[in-house]
Coordinates of C-alpha atoms and ligand atoms in Angstrom, one line a residue:
M1 CA 0.0 0.0 0.0
A2 CA 1.3 3.4 -0.9
D3 CA 2.2 5.6 2.1
N4 CA -0.3 8.4 1.7
W5 CA -1.5 8.4 5.3
D6 CA -2.3 11.8 6.9
S7 CA -1.3 10.8 10.4
S8 CA -2.4 14.2 11.9
L9 CA -5.9 13.8 10.4
Y10 CA -5.9 10.3 11.7
D11 CA -5.0 11.4 15.3
D12 CA -7.2 14.4 15.1
R13 CA -10.5 13.0 13.9
H14 CA -10.2 9.2 13.7
A15 CA -9.0 8.3 17.2
F16 CA -12.0 6.1 17.5
V17 CA -10.1 3.5 15.4
W18 CA -8.0 2.6 18.5
K19 CA -10.3 3.9 21.2
T20 CA -13.2 1.5 20.3
S21 CA -10.8 -1.4 20.2
A22 CA -8.8 -0.8 23.4
D23 CA -10.5 -3.8 25.0
L24 CA -8.4 -6.0 22.7
I25 CA -5.6 -5.5 25.3
D26 CA -7.7 -7.3 27.9
L27 CA -8.3 -10.1 25.5
L28 CA -4.6 -10.4 25.0
A29 CA -4.1 -10.4 28.9
P30 CA -0.5 -9.1 28.7
Q31 CA 1.8 -10.0 31.6
P32 CA 4.6 -7.7 32.7
G33 CA 7.8 -8.5 31.0
E34 CA 6.3 -10.2 28.1
R35 CA 7.5 -9.4 24.6
I36 CA 4.6 -8.2 22.5
L37 CA 4.3 -7.0 18.9
D38 CA 1.6 -4.5 17.9
L39 CA 1.2 -5.2 14.2
G40 CA -0.1 -2.3 12.2
C41 CA 0.3 0.1 15.2
G42 CA -0.6 3.3 13.3
T43 CA 0.2 6.3 15.5
G44 CA 1.0 4.1 18.5
H45 CA -1.8 4.6 21.0
L46 CA -2.5 1.0 21.8
T47 CA 1.2 0.2 21.7
A48 CA 1.7 2.8 24.4
Q49 CA -1.2 1.3 26.5
L50 CA 0.6 -2.1 26.3
A51 CA 3.9 -0.4 27.4
A52 CA 2.0 1.1 30.3
R53 CA 1.2 -2.5 31.5
G54 CA 4.9 -3.2 31.8
V55 CA 5.2 -5.1 28.6
E56 CA 8.3 -5.0 26.4
V57 CA 6.4 -3.9 23.3
T58 CA 7.3 -3.0 19.7
G59 CA 4.9 -1.2 17.4
L60 CA 5.3 -2.1 13.7
D61 CA 3.7 -0.3 10.7
S62 CA 4.5 -0.1 7.0
S63 CA 3.7 3.7 7.0
L64 CA 6.7 6.0 7.6
S65 CA 4.4 8.9 8.4
M66 CA 2.4 6.8 11.0
I67 CA 5.6 5.6 12.6
A68 CA 7.0 9.2 12.7
Q69 CA 3.8 10.3 14.4
A70 CA 3.9 7.4 16.8
R71 CA 7.5 8.2 17.8
Q72 CA 6.5 11.8 18.4
N73 CA 3.5 10.8 20.5
Y74 CA 5.5 8.2 22.6
P75 CA 9.3 8.8 22.4
K76 CA 10.0 6.1 25.0
V77 CA 8.2 3.3 23.1
K78 CA 9.9 1.2 20.4
F79 CA 8.5 1.5 16.9
T80 CA 9.7 0.1 13.6
V81 CA 8.8 0.4 9.9
A82 CA 8.2 -3.0 8.3
D83 CA 5.9 -4.9 6.0
A84 CA 3.5 -7.2 7.8
R85 CA 3.8 -9.7 4.9
D86 CA 7.5 -10.1 5.5
F87 CA 9.1 -9.1 8.8
R88 CA 11.6 -10.7 11.0
F89 CA 12.8 -10.0 14.6
P90 CA 15.9 -11.6 16.2
E91 CA 13.9 -12.7 19.3
P92 CA 10.5 -14.4 19.3
F93 CA 7.4 -12.7 20.8
D94 CA 5.1 -14.0 23.5
A95 CA 2.1 -12.4 21.7
V96 CA 1.0 -10.4 18.7
M97 CA -1.9 -8.0 18.7
S98 CA -3.3 -6.3 15.6
N99 CA -6.1 -3.8 15.3
A100 CA -7.7 -2.4 12.1
A101 CA -4.7 -3.2 10.0
L102 CA -5.0 -6.6 8.4
H103 CA -7.9 -5.6 6.1
W104 CA -5.4 -3.5 4.2
I105 CA -3.4 -6.6 3.2
A106 CA -5.0 -9.1 0.8
E107 CA -2.0 -11.5 1.0
A108 CA -3.3 -12.9 4.2
G109 CA -1.3 -16.2 3.9
L110 CA 2.0 -14.2 3.9
V111 CA 0.9 -12.2 6.9
A112 CA -0.2 -15.3 8.9
T113 CA 3.1 -17.1 8.1
S114 CA 5.2 -14.0 9.2
I115 CA 3.2 -13.8 12.5
A116 CA 3.6 -17.5 13.2
A117 CA 7.3 -17.3 12.6
A118 CA 7.6 -14.3 14.9
L119 CA 5.9 -16.1 17.9
K120 CA 7.2 -18.5 20.5
P121 CA 5.6 -21.9 20.3
G122 CA 2.1 -21.5 21.9
G123 CA 2.4 -17.7 21.5
R124 CA -0.9 -15.7 21.4
L125 CA -2.5 -13.8 18.5
V126 CA -5.4 -11.4 19.1
L127 CA -6.6 -9.5 16.1
E128 CA -9.5 -7.3 15.0
M129 CA -10.2 -6.3 11.4
G130 CA -13.0 -5.6 9.0
V131 CA -15.0 -8.8 8.1
L132 CA -17.1 -9.6 5.0
G133 CA -19.8 -7.0 5.0
N134 CA -17.7 -4.3 6.6
I135 CA -18.7 -0.8 5.4
A136 CA -20.8 -2.6 2.7
I137 CA -23.0 0.5 2.3
I138 CA -20.1 2.9 1.9
L139 CA -18.5 0.4 -0.5
E140 CA -21.6 0.2 -2.7
A141 CA -21.7 4.0 -3.0
L142 CA -18.0 4.3 -3.8
E143 CA -18.2 1.5 -6.5
G144 CA -21.5 2.9 -7.9
V145 CA -20.4 6.5 -8.2
L146 CA -16.8 5.8 -9.5
S147 CA -18.0 3.2 -12.1
Q148 CA -20.8 5.4 -13.3
A149 CA -18.3 8.2 -13.9
G150 CA -16.2 5.7 -15.9
H151 CA -13.3 5.3 -13.4
K152 CA -11.4 2.1 -12.7
L153 CA -12.2 0.6 -9.3
T154 CA -9.2 0.2 -7.1
N155 CA -10.3 -1.4 -3.9
P156 CA -7.4 -1.5 -1.4
W157 CA -9.5 -3.4 1.2
Y158 CA -9.7 -7.1 2.0
F159 CA -12.7 -8.1 4.1
P160 CA -12.7 -11.9 4.4
S161 CA -15.3 -14.0 6.0
A162 CA -14.6 -15.3 9.5
A163 CA -14.2 -18.9 8.1
E164 CA -11.8 -17.7 5.4
Y165 CA -9.5 -15.9 7.8
A166 CA -9.6 -18.7 10.4
T167 CA -8.6 -21.2 7.6
V168 CA -5.7 -19.0 6.6
L169 CA -4.5 -18.9 10.2
E170 CA -4.9 -22.6 10.6
Q171 CA -2.9 -23.2 7.4
A172 CA -0.1 -21.2 9.0
G173 CA -0.2 -23.4 12.0
F174 CA -2.4 -21.5 14.4
E175 CA -5.0 -23.1 16.7
I176 CA -8.1 -21.0 16.7
R177 CA -9.4 -20.3 20.2
S178 CA -12.3 -18.0 19.4
V179 CA -13.8 -16.2 16.4
A180 CA -16.4 -13.5 16.7
T181 CA -18.1 -11.1 14.3
F182 CA -20.2 -8.2 15.2
E183 CA -21.5 -4.9 13.9
R184 CA -20.1 -1.7 15.4
W185 CA -21.4 1.2 13.5
H186 CA -19.5 4.3 14.4
R187 CA -20.8 7.9 14.7
L188 CA -18.3 10.1 12.8
E189 CA -17.1 13.1 14.5
H190 CA -18.0 16.1 12.3
P191 CA -21.8 16.5 12.0
E192 CA -21.7 17.6 8.3
R193 CA -18.2 16.8 7.0
G194 CA -18.0 13.4 8.8
M195 CA -18.3 11.2 5.7
R196 CA -16.1 13.2 3.5
E197 CA -13.4 13.3 6.2
W198 CA -13.7 9.6 6.5
L199 CA -13.3 9.2 2.7
E200 CA -10.4 11.6 2.7
M201 CA -8.7 9.7 5.5
F202 CA -9.3 6.1 4.3
A203 CA -10.5 6.1 0.6
G204 CA -7.6 7.9 -1.1
T205 CA -6.7 4.9 -3.2
W206 CA -10.1 4.9 -4.9
F207 CA -9.6 8.5 -6.1
A208 CA -5.9 8.2 -7.0
E209 CA -6.5 8.3 -10.7
V210 CA -9.5 10.8 -10.6
P211 CA -8.5 14.3 -11.8
L212 CA -8.4 16.7 -8.9
E213 CA -11.1 18.9 -10.4
E214 CA -13.6 16.0 -10.6
R215 CA -13.2 14.7 -7.1
E216 CA -15.5 17.2 -5.3
S217 CA -18.5 16.3 -7.5
L218 CA -17.9 12.6 -7.0
V219 CA -17.6 13.0 -3.2
R220 CA -20.8 15.0 -3.2
E221 CA -22.6 12.3 -5.2
I222 CA -21.4 9.7 -2.7
E223 CA -22.8 11.8 0.1
I224 CA -26.1 12.1 -1.7
R225 CA -26.4 8.3 -2.1
L226 CA -25.3 7.6 1.5
R227 CA -27.3 10.3 3.3
P228 CA -30.6 8.3 3.5
K229 CA -28.8 5.2 4.8
L230 CA -25.9 6.6 7.0
Y231 CA -27.0 10.0 8.2
C232 CA -29.0 9.8 11.4
D233 CA -29.4 11.9 14.6
R234 CA -27.5 14.8 13.0
A235 CA -24.4 12.7 12.3
W236 CA -22.8 10.5 9.7
W237 CA -22.2 6.9 10.6
A238 CA -19.7 4.3 9.2
D239 CA -21.2 0.8 8.9
Y240 CA -18.4 -1.1 10.5
K241 CA -18.5 -4.9 11.0
R242 CA -15.7 -6.5 12.8
L243 CA -13.9 -9.8 13.0
R244 CA -12.1 -10.7 16.2
V245 CA -9.9 -13.8 16.4
I246 CA -7.9 -15.3 19.3
A247 CA -5.5 -17.9 18.3
S248 CA -2.3 -19.6 19.4
A249 CA 0.8 -20.6 17.5
A250 CA 1.6 -24.3 17.2
R251 CA 3.6 -25.8 20.0
L252 CA 5.1 -28.5 17.7
P253 CA 6.4 -28.1 14.1
L254 CA 3.6 -28.4 11.6
R255 CA 3.4 -31.8 10.0
T256 CA 2.3 -32.7 6.5
Q257 CA 0.0 -35.7 6.0
S258 CA 3.0 -37.9 5.4
G259 CA 4.3 -37.0 8.8
I260 CA 7.3 -35.1 7.5
P261 CA 7.7 -31.7 9.3
T262 CA 7.2 -28.7 7.0
P263 CA 10.2 -26.4 6.7
Ligands
BEZ1 C1 -12.0 -0.5 9.1 O1 -11.5 -0.2 10.2 O2 -12.9 -1.4 9.1 C2 -11.7 0.3 7.9 C3 -11.2 1.5 8.0 C4 -10.9 2.2 6.9 C5 -11.1 1.7 5.6 C6 -11.7 0.4 5.5 C7 -12.0 -0.3 6.7

């Protein structure tokens, strides 16, 4: 994914992304002294909450601007720029946590293999991401308006079903402990500009090849289509639907059906 994140807009108006998921930390049940990786840490707020629990935590994100903001927010916490599909650390982790990051990466098998390789045997994984049906109403409007205007559809998001993601994790050697999906619509902060700010923050890829002078009219058309469905109580809403998985890494090397350990 190209690094075109606006980390200030993210912290300023989209803090809900980490605030609404802060309870992931309790699901992870971090113990003081454990080594924990926050995968796709963004501007580092949940990473810092882990650090406050006495954990030896590292925040990882592929975006230079997110990591720069994270370091500015929390100078004492360790952050690194790396690709979730292919990262390595010299020491294994006790646990990996990931919030609202993995739906940006369609190569889920590579991510799962990298996480498995980074964990100690039996290490925990707790993740939250968008699941099949996430922002379905927004997605329909984006696709409808852009295709009607003759633009290519460049969807950067990957919203798998719960079964699909659990299978990917199992194939990488994880044992699934729990899987949950649930709707969590979110009231966007600005009463009038909420939806366009959300699009500006998260949907830039869709508009990358749209001439600048055309963008405003497309955004306005998207707002018109969405208003009857996602404007309520004098606010815009994002129709989030989440997947939460708790899993643990294999304790023994994975075996093929012939009984030969996989490399
Ligand atoms: C999400 O957290 O579900 C999400 C955020 C931005 C774009 C797409 C999905």
